[in-house]
Amino acid sequence: MMKIIVVVGDQFIGRGEKITVGEAVNGGGKSGRVDVLDFAKTDIAGKVNPCCYFPCQHWGVCVRYGEDRYECDCTRTGYYGKNCTIPKFWTRVHDFLKPRPDVVHYILTHFHWIWDVINHTFLRDVLMRLVLTVRSNLIPSPPTFNSKYGYLSWESYYNLSYYTRILPPVPEDCPTPIGVKGKDGLPDPELLVESLLKRRTFRPDPQGSNLMFAFFAQHFTHQFFKTYNRMGLGFTKALAHGVDAGHVYGDNLQRQLKLRLLHDGKLKYQVIDGEMYPPTVAEAPVRMSYPPGVAPEDQIAIGQEVFGLLPGLGLYATLWLREHNRVCDVLKVEHPTWDDEQLFQTARLIIIGETIRIVIEEYVQHLSGYLLQLKFDPNLLFNTDFQYGNRIALEFSQLYHWHPLMPDSFFINGDELNYPQFLFNTSVLTRYGVEKLVDAFSRQVAGQIGGGYNIHSVVTPVAVGAIKESRQLRMQPFNEYRKRFNLKPYTSFREFTDNEEVALTLEEFYGDIDALEFYPGMLLEKTRSGSIFGESMVEMGAPFSLKGLLGNPICSPGYWKPSTFGGQVGFDIVNSATLQKLVCLNSRTCPYVAFRVPQSEKGDIRTDEL
């Protein structure tokens, strides 16, 4: 008896069954003849948009012709065939030799003695260049799709008001919200968050990430994650799609000028107890997002309008304000003839350079858990095929909702502050001061991001909003993104998570692993052993991050030289930047500061150790 198999990408569906390509060729594992037909030519498909099946594999682009015909554009994918599933010769060789991501991760996080040798030889540069190029090549440059258009358009490239996106949206005329898989409706987002993401008991990050790390993540990313829903879905306020220090200087010239002292290149400030802090809104009249009734004298003026929300964000704003003004003093000595504008602009470039170095060599280093010592050296890419410039993707914005990092309460100098005492309370910053906040945040562990059940109830509405946004913008399912980033798609919820309760609930909510949404997938995936999150967050997040950092103009051959930063003195500031220096050169004492809680109490670090 003949069995009819329907083609859907590199899998086949027949009467409720799903089997692999190999099984189809071998009779589906059973005796009898198997005929493979194009699904668009069968009665099963009807008039369903064939692109709803996501038939094109390996980065192939689905182009619809009429109601029931499609073609996959396999150009430069390394594959050919109806659905871009047949590898070319060199693709076969590459795939055969390429180790799996979990194997690479294991090697990079084990064998200390080997990495101790590598980190002190030329091999460190070789491997760092490989990390940068392999990761960055996963991000299209120039961008392809954006948050509005599911096909290439001039708007996708030219209109910076949109977030770009890696995969086009799910077609609007598909049978289910996620394509053809799963149930007719998606689970209620409030119920989804309440059932699977809301914290039950605080679960600390096994990597030891602390609140200094958590607030850095939030402070750093809000210079380019600036969703502008007042314009419509998928819009961003960011004029620059990357590290521009707009969270320090403002995202437009008008705001910048109100924050500037307009003398010696410096930013406005106020002095409290002999120390420098951001000015009040009364002194620098910029719009800040505070609750109604908070007087301008009680609001601090910062480049990012929402940074009055958390004292941890105000802490970093204070540190970068002090660092900017300190750098201006250094440049003024070196260049006594420079005017205010040149001092300001050069100091800003130095701050951007310091930021990128700290992010790569300390922040990303901590996240990765790699024993390979990461290195910020733009020279590594000068002889490679690397395109400078960057666009922030919707998927990057979605996956960076790391609210599980937030604790149940905040411990500062022996005091415990709950959320009502902490939120929008500028006095926390000025009452405790920089040193006490840095020390407290560096010693308090943050929450584990992956694995579910770890978002504090105060911030669960943000998770609900992220899910609603992804649905309105019709993001493709989690497994399609796994394939886009060269990861094996999960075949079941029990493979996806090691928590039986999570697996059963997801089965009830979605019905099919291929219907699982992107954001819940990122937050609920089983974590790697001893890690802050799962495989997908690393393998998808790292390419966005590294492409954005190294794609910055200051990293290009035309910019990366001493004269850009005011000479060798400014260049040295960039090339020696650390989190410890950022704090200790801008405070009276030098508290414990790191992105990881201390393994043992070692006391204060002296300034002369810098």
PDB file of N, CA and C in Angstrom, residues 431-516:
ATOM      1  N   ARG A 431      22.265  59.265  49.448  1.00  0.00           N
ATOM      2  CA  ARG A 431      22.365  58.968  50.883  1.00  0.00           C
ATOM      3  C   ARG A 431      23.490  57.973  51.166  1.00  0.00           C
ATOM      4  N   TYR A 432      23.561  56.897  50.369  1.00  0.00           N
ATOM      5  CA  TYR A 432      24.598  55.892  50.598  1.00  0.00           C
ATOM      6  C   TYR A 432      25.915  56.244  49.908  1.00  0.00           C
ATOM      7  N   GLY A 433      25.835  56.907  48.759  1.00  0.00           N
ATOM      8  CA  GLY A 433      27.043  57.261  48.030  1.00  0.00           C
ATOM      9  C   GLY A 433      27.528  56.157  47.112  1.00  0.00           C
ATOM     10  N   VAL A 434      28.411  56.514  46.203  1.00  0.00           N
ATOM     11  CA  VAL A 434      28.891  55.590  45.179  1.00  0.00           C
ATOM     12  C   VAL A 434      29.582  54.375  45.777  1.00  0.00           C
ATOM     13  N   GLU A 435      30.509  54.599  46.731  1.00  0.00           N
ATOM     14  CA  GLU A 435      31.302  53.487  47.244  1.00  0.00           C
ATOM     15  C   GLU A 435      30.438  52.414  47.908  1.00  0.00           C
ATOM     16  N   LYS A 436      29.488  52.831  48.741  1.00  0.00           N
ATOM     17  CA  LYS A 436      28.653  51.863  49.456  1.00  0.00           C
ATOM     18  C   LYS A 436      27.722  51.117  48.491  1.00  0.00           C
ATOM     19  N   LEU A 437      27.197  51.824  47.471  1.00  0.00           N
ATOM     20  CA  LEU A 437      26.344  51.148  46.499  1.00  0.00           C
ATOM     21  C   LEU A 437      27.132  50.144  45.675  1.00  0.00           C
ATOM     22  N   VAL A 438      28.307  50.532  45.219  1.00  0.00           N
ATOM     23  CA  VAL A 438      29.134  49.616  44.428  1.00  0.00           C
ATOM     24  C   VAL A 438      29.462  48.369  45.239  1.00  0.00           C
ATOM     25  N   ASP A 439      29.884  48.560  46.477  1.00  0.00           N
ATOM     26  CA  ASP A 439      30.250  47.429  47.314  1.00  0.00           C
ATOM     27  C   ASP A 439      29.040  46.512  47.558  1.00  0.00           C
ATOM     28  N   ALA A 440      27.877  47.134  47.831  1.00  0.00           N
ATOM     29  CA  ALA A 440      26.679  46.349  48.111  1.00  0.00           C
ATOM     30  C   ALA A 440      26.220  45.571  46.882  1.00  0.00           C
ATOM     31  N   PHE A 441      26.169  46.240  45.742  1.00  0.00           N
ATOM     32  CA  PHE A 441      25.703  45.582  44.517  1.00  0.00           C
ATOM     33  C   PHE A 441      26.685  44.506  44.058  1.00  0.00           C
ATOM     34  N   SER A 442      27.971  44.698  44.315  1.00  0.00           N
ATOM     35  CA  SER A 442      28.970  43.707  43.905  1.00  0.00           C
ATOM     36  C   SER A 442      28.905  42.450  44.763  1.00  0.00           C
ATOM     37  N   ARG A 443      28.352  42.570  45.971  1.00  0.00           N
ATOM     38  CA  ARG A 443      28.303  41.434  46.888  1.00  0.00           C
ATOM     39  C   ARG A 443      26.956  40.712  46.898  1.00  0.00           C
ATOM     40  N   GLN A 444      25.919  41.290  46.273  1.00  0.00           N
ATOM     41  CA  GLN A 444      24.605  40.644  46.278  1.00  0.00           C
ATOM     42  C   GLN A 444      24.389  39.878  44.987  1.00  0.00           C
ATOM     43  N   VAL A 445      24.090  38.599  45.097  1.00  0.00           N
ATOM     44  CA  VAL A 445      23.942  37.743  43.923  1.00  0.00           C
ATOM     45  C   VAL A 445      22.660  38.077  43.175  1.00  0.00           C
ATOM     46  N   ALA A 446      22.717  37.980  41.859  1.00  0.00           N
ATOM     47  CA  ALA A 446      21.552  38.182  40.993  1.00  0.00           C
ATOM     48  C   ALA A 446      20.891  36.840  40.708  1.00  0.00           C
ATOM     49  N   GLY A 447      19.721  36.876  40.102  1.00  0.00           N
ATOM     50  CA  GLY A 447      18.986  35.660  39.812  1.00  0.00           C
ATOM     51  C   GLY A 447      19.449  34.986  38.534  1.00  0.00           C
ATOM     52  N   GLN A 448      19.173  33.699  38.412  1.00  0.00           N
ATOM     53  CA  GLN A 448      19.458  32.955  37.186  1.00  0.00           C
ATOM     54  C   GLN A 448      18.422  33.326  36.138  1.00  0.00           C
ATOM     55  N   ILE A 449      18.864  33.591  34.919  1.00  0.00           N
ATOM     56  CA  ILE A 449      17.973  34.064  33.866  1.00  0.00           C
ATOM     57  C   ILE A 449      17.159  32.918  33.264  1.00  0.00           C
ATOM     58  N   GLY A 450      17.803  31.814  32.961  1.00  0.00           N
ATOM     59  CA  GLY A 450      17.126  30.711  32.292  1.00  0.00           C
ATOM     60  C   GLY A 450      16.443  29.759  33.253  1.00  0.00           C
ATOM     61  N   GLY A 451      15.629  28.866  32.690  1.00  0.00           N
ATOM     62  CA  GLY A 451      15.016  27.813  33.479  1.00  0.00           C
ATOM     63  C   GLY A 451      13.614  28.089  33.975  1.00  0.00           C
ATOM     64  N   GLY A 452      13.137  29.336  33.865  1.00  0.00           N
ATOM     65  CA  GLY A 452      11.779  29.668  34.269  1.00  0.00           C
ATOM     66  C   GLY A 452      11.613  29.902  35.753  1.00  0.00           C
ATOM     67  N   TYR A 453      10.412  30.326  36.136  1.00  0.00           N
ATOM     68  CA  TYR A 453      10.025  30.513  37.541  1.00  0.00           C
ATOM     69  C   TYR A 453      10.946  31.474  38.301  1.00  0.00           C
ATOM     70  N   ASN A 454      11.431  32.554  37.682  1.00  0.00           N
ATOM     71  CA  ASN A 454      12.389  33.390  38.418  1.00  0.00           C
ATOM     72  C   ASN A 454      12.253  34.881  38.133  1.00  0.00           C
ATOM     73  N   ILE A 455      11.104  35.334  37.614  1.00  0.00           N
ATOM     74  CA  ILE A 455      10.887  36.769  37.418  1.00  0.00           C
ATOM     75  C   ILE A 455      10.071  37.309  38.583  1.00  0.00           C
ATOM     76  N   HIS A 456      10.593  38.325  39.263  1.00  0.00           N
ATOM     77  CA  HIS A 456       9.885  38.916  40.398  1.00  0.00           C
ATOM     78  C   HIS A 456       8.550  39.495  39.932  1.00  0.00           C
ATOM     79  N   SER A 457       7.548  39.405  40.784  1.00  0.00           N
ATOM     80  CA  SER A 457       6.199  39.840  40.415  1.00  0.00           C
ATOM     81  C   SER A 457       6.143  41.314  40.021  1.00  0.00           C
ATOM     82  N   VAL A 458       7.062  42.121  40.538  1.00  0.00           N
ATOM     83  CA  VAL A 458       7.073  43.548  40.205  1.00  0.00           C
ATOM     84  C   VAL A 458       7.325  43.770  38.713  1.00  0.00           C
ATOM     85  N   VAL A 459       8.122  42.898  38.095  1.00  0.00           N
ATOM     86  CA  VAL A 459       8.498  43.102  36.691  1.00  0.00           C
ATOM     87  C   VAL A 459       7.852  42.094  35.739  1.00  0.00           C
ATOM     88  N   THR A 460       6.947  41.241  36.238  1.00  0.00           N
ATOM     89  CA  THR A 460       6.269  40.317  35.319  1.00  0.00           C
ATOM     90  C   THR A 460       5.468  41.042  34.227  1.00  0.00           C
ATOM     91  N   PRO A 461       4.912  42.253  34.479  1.00  0.00           N
ATOM     92  CA  PRO A 461       4.209  42.934  33.381  1.00  0.00           C
ATOM     93  C   PRO A 461       5.111  43.221  32.177  1.00  0.00           C
ATOM     94  N   VAL A 462       6.410  43.384  32.404  1.00  0.00           N
ATOM     95  CA  VAL A 462       7.335  43.612  31.288  1.00  0.00           C
ATOM     96  C   VAL A 462       7.432  42.356  30.421  1.00  0.00           C
ATOM     97  N   ALA A 463       7.461  41.189  31.071  1.00  0.00           N
ATOM     98  CA  ALA A 463       7.493  39.925  30.328  1.00  0.00           C
ATOM     99  C   ALA A 463       6.214  39.736  29.528  1.00  0.00           C
ATOM    100  N   VAL A 464       5.089  40.085  30.127  1.00  0.00           N
ATOM    101  CA  VAL A 464       3.814  40.009  29.410  1.00  0.00           C
ATOM    102  C   VAL A 464       3.846  40.905  28.183  1.00  0.00           C
ATOM    103  N   GLY A 465       4.385  42.107  28.355  1.00  0.00           N
ATOM    104  CA  GLY A 465       4.491  43.049  27.234  1.00  0.00           C
ATOM    105  C   GLY A 465       5.380  42.529  26.123  1.00  0.00           C
ATOM    106  N   ALA A 466       6.472  41.858  26.477  1.00  0.00           N
ATOM    107  CA  ALA A 466       7.378  41.302  25.465  1.00  0.00           C
ATOM    108  C   ALA A 466       6.677  40.233  24.639  1.00  0.00           C
ATOM    109  N   ILE A 467       5.885  39.386  25.294  1.00  0.00           N
ATOM    110  CA  ILE A 467       5.158  38.333  24.581  1.00  0.00           C
ATOM    111  C   ILE A 467       4.113  38.938  23.650  1.00  0.00           C
ATOM    112  N   LYS A 468       3.393  39.944  24.138  1.00  0.00           N
ATOM    113  CA  LYS A 468       2.383  40.597  23.303  1.00  0.00           C
ATOM    114  C   LYS A 468       3.031  41.272  22.094  1.00  0.00           C
ATOM    115  N   GLU A 469       4.179  41.917  22.305  1.00  0.00           N
ATOM    116  CA  GLU A 469       4.882  42.572  21.194  1.00  0.00           C
ATOM    117  C   GLU A 469       5.300  41.552  20.144  1.00  0.00           C
ATOM    118  N   SER A 470       5.839  40.425  20.577  1.00  0.00           N
ATOM    119  CA  SER A 470       6.305  39.415  19.625  1.00  0.00           C
ATOM    120  C   SER A 470       5.150  38.870  18.794  1.00  0.00           C
ATOM    121  N   ARG A 471       3.973  38.781  19.396  1.00  0.00           N
ATOM    122  CA  ARG A 471       2.806  38.279  18.654  1.00  0.00           C
ATOM    123  C   ARG A 471       2.301  39.320  17.669  1.00  0.00           C
ATOM    124  N   GLN A 472       2.272  40.553  18.088  1.00  0.00           N
ATOM    125  CA  GLN A 472       1.806  41.608  17.182  1.00  0.00           C
ATOM    126  C   GLN A 472       2.736  41.755  15.983  1.00  0.00           C
ATOM    127  N   LEU A 473       4.024  41.492  16.204  1.00  0.00           N
ATOM    128  CA  LEU A 473       4.997  41.569  15.113  1.00  0.00           C
ATOM    129  C   LEU A 473       5.200  40.211  14.438  1.00  0.00           C
ATOM    130  N   ARG A 474       4.418  39.212  14.843  1.00  0.00           N
ATOM    131  CA  ARG A 474       4.357  37.901  14.193  1.00  0.00           C
ATOM    132  C   ARG A 474       5.738  37.239  14.058  1.00  0.00           C
ATOM    133  N   MET A 475       6.447  37.209  15.176  1.00  0.00           N
ATOM    134  CA  MET A 475       7.757  36.557  15.165  1.00  0.00           C
ATOM    135  C   MET A 475       7.611  35.063  14.922  1.00  0.00           C
ATOM    136  N   GLN A 476       8.553  34.511  14.186  1.00  0.00           N
ATOM    137  CA  GLN A 476       8.543  33.080  13.904  1.00  0.00           C
ATOM    138  C   GLN A 476       8.817  32.281  15.184  1.00  0.00           C
ATOM    139  N   PRO A 477       8.461  31.005  15.206  1.00  0.00           N
ATOM    140  CA  PRO A 477       8.630  30.200  16.423  1.00  0.00           C
ATOM    141  C   PRO A 477      10.094  29.970  16.795  1.00  0.00           C
ATOM    142  N   PHE A 478      10.278  29.569  18.022  1.00  0.00           N
ATOM    143  CA  PHE A 478      11.595  29.388  18.615  1.00  0.00           C
ATOM    144  C   PHE A 478      12.481  28.452  17.794  1.00  0.00           C
ATOM    145  N   ASN A 479      11.927  27.322  17.353  1.00  0.00           N
ATOM    146  CA  ASN A 479      12.730  26.350  16.608  1.00  0.00           C
ATOM    147  C   ASN A 479      13.235  26.909  15.283  1.00  0.00           C
ATOM    148  N   GLU A 480      12.471  27.804  14.637  1.00  0.00           N
ATOM    149  CA  GLU A 480      12.945  28.405  13.391  1.00  0.00           C
ATOM    150  C   GLU A 480      14.173  29.274  13.648  1.00  0.00           C
ATOM    151  N   TYR A 481      14.213  29.915  14.784  1.00  0.00           N
ATOM    152  CA  TYR A 481      15.400  30.695  15.139  1.00  0.00           C
ATOM    153  C   TYR A 481      16.565  29.784  15.507  1.00  0.00           C
ATOM    154  N   ARG A 482      16.268  28.657  16.127  1.00  0.00           N
ATOM    155  CA  ARG A 482      17.330  27.680  16.383  1.00  0.00           C
ATOM    156  C   ARG A 482      18.009  27.296  15.068  1.00  0.00           C
ATOM    157  N   LYS A 483      17.216  27.003  14.053  1.00  0.00           N
ATOM    158  CA  LYS A 483      17.778  26.609  12.758  1.00  0.00           C
ATOM    159  C   LYS A 483      18.542  27.762  12.116  1.00  0.00           C
ATOM    160  N   ARG A 484      18.020  28.991  12.261  1.00  0.00           N
ATOM    161  CA  ARG A 484      18.679  30.157  11.656  1.00  0.00           C
ATOM    162  C   ARG A 484      20.074  30.381  12.228  1.00  0.00           C
ATOM    163  N   PHE A 485      20.251  30.007  13.498  1.00  0.00           N
ATOM    164  CA  PHE A 485      21.561  30.179  14.123  1.00  0.00           C
ATOM    165  C   PHE A 485      22.334  28.857  14.197  1.00  0.00           C
ATOM    166  N   ASN A 486      22.024  27.975  13.253  1.00  0.00           N
ATOM    167  CA  ASN A 486      22.763  26.718  13.073  1.00  0.00           C
ATOM    168  C   ASN A 486      22.695  25.802  14.291  1.00  0.00           C
ATOM    169  N   LEU A 487      21.565  25.816  14.977  1.00  0.00           N
ATOM    170  CA  LEU A 487      21.341  24.923  16.096  1.00  0.00           C
ATOM    171  C   LEU A 487      20.291  23.881  15.708  1.00  0.00           C
ATOM    172  N   LYS A 488      20.394  22.722  16.285  1.00  0.00           N
ATOM    173  CA  LYS A 488      19.434  21.664  15.996  1.00  0.00           C
ATOM    174  C   LYS A 488      18.093  21.999  16.651  1.00  0.00           C
ATOM    175  N   PRO A 489      16.997  21.960  15.897  1.00  0.00           N
ATOM    176  CA  PRO A 489      15.691  22.231  16.510  1.00  0.00           C
ATOM    177  C   PRO A 489      15.317  21.129  17.496  1.00  0.00           C
ATOM    178  N   TYR A 490      14.629  21.526  18.545  1.00  0.00           N
ATOM    179  CA  TYR A 490      14.164  20.543  19.520  1.00  0.00           C
ATOM    180  C   TYR A 490      13.017  19.721  18.924  1.00  0.00           C
ATOM    181  N   THR A 491      12.947  18.458  19.306  1.00  0.00           N
ATOM    182  CA  THR A 491      11.912  17.570  18.776  1.00  0.00           C
ATOM    183  C   THR A 491      10.765  17.351  19.760  1.00  0.00           C
ATOM    184  N   SER A 492      10.944  17.754  21.004  1.00  0.00           N
ATOM    185  CA  SER A 492       9.889  17.594  22.004  1.00  0.00           C
ATOM    186  C   SER A 492      10.123  18.568  23.141  1.00  0.00           C
ATOM    187  N   PHE A 493       9.094  18.799  23.933  1.00  0.00           N
ATOM    188  CA  PHE A 493       9.234  19.675  25.087  1.00  0.00           C
ATOM    189  C   PHE A 493      10.133  19.040  26.151  1.00  0.00           C
ATOM    190  N   ARG A 494      10.181  17.734  26.222  1.00  0.00           N
ATOM    191  CA  ARG A 494      11.042  17.069  27.205  1.00  0.00           C
ATOM    192  C   ARG A 494      12.509  17.136  26.817  1.00  0.00           C
ATOM    193  N   GLU A 495      12.786  17.284  25.540  1.00  0.00           N
ATOM    194  CA  GLU A 495      14.166  17.533  25.120  1.00  0.00           C
ATOM    195  C   GLU A 495      14.529  18.994  25.386  1.00  0.00           C
ATOM    196  N   PHE A 496      13.559  19.866  25.247  1.00  0.00           N
ATOM    197  CA  PHE A 496      13.770  21.310  25.424  1.00  0.00           C
ATOM    198  C   PHE A 496      14.042  21.678  26.878  1.00  0.00           C
ATOM    199  N   THR A 497      13.358  21.041  27.823  1.00  0.00           N
ATOM    200  CA  THR A 497      13.509  21.367  29.232  1.00  0.00           C
ATOM    201  C   THR A 497      13.694  20.106  30.053  1.00  0.00           C
ATOM    202  N   ASP A 498      14.425  20.224  31.146  1.00  0.00           N
ATOM    203  CA  ASP A 498      14.593  19.084  32.051  1.00  0.00           C
ATOM    204  C   ASP A 498      13.635  19.164  33.230  1.00  0.00           C
ATOM    205  N   ASN A 499      12.671  20.088  33.158  1.00  0.00           N
ATOM    206  CA  ASN A 499      11.668  20.230  34.198  1.00  0.00           C
ATOM    207  C   ASN A 499      10.352  19.636  33.686  1.00  0.00           C
ATOM    208  N   GLU A 500       9.914  18.560  34.304  1.00  0.00           N
ATOM    209  CA  GLU A 500       8.730  17.858  33.831  1.00  0.00           C
ATOM    210  C   GLU A 500       7.480  18.742  33.892  1.00  0.00           C
ATOM    211  N   GLU A 501       7.370  19.549  34.924  1.00  0.00           N
ATOM    212  CA  GLU A 501       6.209  20.429  35.059  1.00  0.00           C
ATOM    213  C   GLU A 501       6.168  21.447  33.925  1.00  0.00           C
ATOM    214  N   VAL A 502       7.319  22.013  33.600  1.00  0.00           N
ATOM    215  CA  VAL A 502       7.395  22.964  32.493  1.00  0.00           C
ATOM    216  C   VAL A 502       7.011  22.278  31.186  1.00  0.00           C
ATOM    217  N   ALA A 503       7.529  21.093  30.961  1.00  0.00           N
ATOM    218  CA  ALA A 503       7.240  20.355  29.722  1.00  0.00           C
ATOM    219  C   ALA A 503       5.747  20.080  29.580  1.00  0.00           C
ATOM    220  N   LEU A 504       5.111  19.640  30.655  1.00  0.00           N
ATOM    221  CA  LEU A 504       3.681  19.321  30.601  1.00  0.00           C
ATOM    222  C   LEU A 504       2.843  20.575  30.370  1.00  0.00           C
ATOM    223  N   THR A 505       3.215  21.663  31.017  1.00  0.00           N
ATOM    224  CA  THR A 505       2.470  22.918  30.849  1.00  0.00           C
ATOM    225  C   THR A 505       2.623  23.454  29.435  1.00  0.00           C
ATOM    226  N   LEU A 506       3.831  23.396  28.884  1.00  0.00           N
ATOM    227  CA  LEU A 506       4.048  23.847  27.507  1.00  0.00           C
ATOM    228  C   LEU A 506       3.285  22.978  26.522  1.00  0.00           C
ATOM    229  N   GLU A 507       3.248  21.691  26.778  1.00  0.00           N
ATOM    230  CA  GLU A 507       2.484  20.783  25.927  1.00  0.00           C
ATOM    231  C   GLU A 507       1.005  21.172  25.919  1.00  0.00           C
ATOM    232  N   GLU A 508       0.499  21.524  27.081  1.00  0.00           N
ATOM    233  CA  GLU A 508      -0.905  21.928  27.192  1.00  0.00           C
ATOM    234  C   GLU A 508      -1.140  23.261  26.490  1.00  0.00           C
ATOM    235  N   PHE A 509      -0.210  24.194  26.646  1.00  0.00           N
ATOM    236  CA  PHE A 509      -0.376  25.534  26.076  1.00  0.00           C
ATOM    237  C   PHE A 509      -0.218  25.551  24.555  1.00  0.00           C
ATOM    238  N   TYR A 510       0.800  24.840  24.042  1.00  0.00           N
ATOM    239  CA  TYR A 510       1.158  24.962  22.628  1.00  0.00           C
ATOM    240  C   TYR A 510       0.831  23.733  21.787  1.00  0.00           C
ATOM    241  N   GLY A 511       0.875  22.557  22.381  1.00  0.00           N
ATOM    242  CA  GLY A 511       0.539  21.347  21.653  1.00  0.00           C
ATOM    243  C   GLY A 511       1.646  20.781  20.792  1.00  0.00           C
ATOM    244  N   ASP A 512       2.610  21.620  20.391  1.00  0.00           N
ATOM    245  CA  ASP A 512       3.674  21.183  19.484  1.00  0.00           C
ATOM    246  C   ASP A 512       4.917  22.005  19.772  1.00  0.00           C
ATOM    247  N   ILE A 513       6.062  21.370  19.890  1.00  0.00           N
ATOM    248  CA  ILE A 513       7.314  22.080  20.167  1.00  0.00           C
ATOM    249  C   ILE A 513       7.630  23.095  19.073  1.00  0.00           C
ATOM    250  N   ASP A 514       7.183  22.821  17.835  1.00  0.00           N
ATOM    251  CA  ASP A 514       7.426  23.741  16.731  1.00  0.00           C
ATOM    252  C   ASP A 514       6.526  24.971  16.783  1.00  0.00           C
ATOM    253  N   ALA A 515       5.610  25.009  17.749  1.00  0.00           N
ATOM    254  CA  ALA A 515       4.748  26.178  17.925  1.00  0.00           C
ATOM    255  C   ALA A 515       5.198  27.058  19.093  1.00  0.00           C
ATOM    256  N   LEU A 516       6.243  26.630  19.803  1.00  0.00           N
ATOM    257  CA  LEU A 516       6.735  27.396  20.952  1.00  0.00           C
ATOM    258  C   LEU A 516       7.242  28.760  20.504  1.00  0.00           C
TER     259      LEU A 516
END
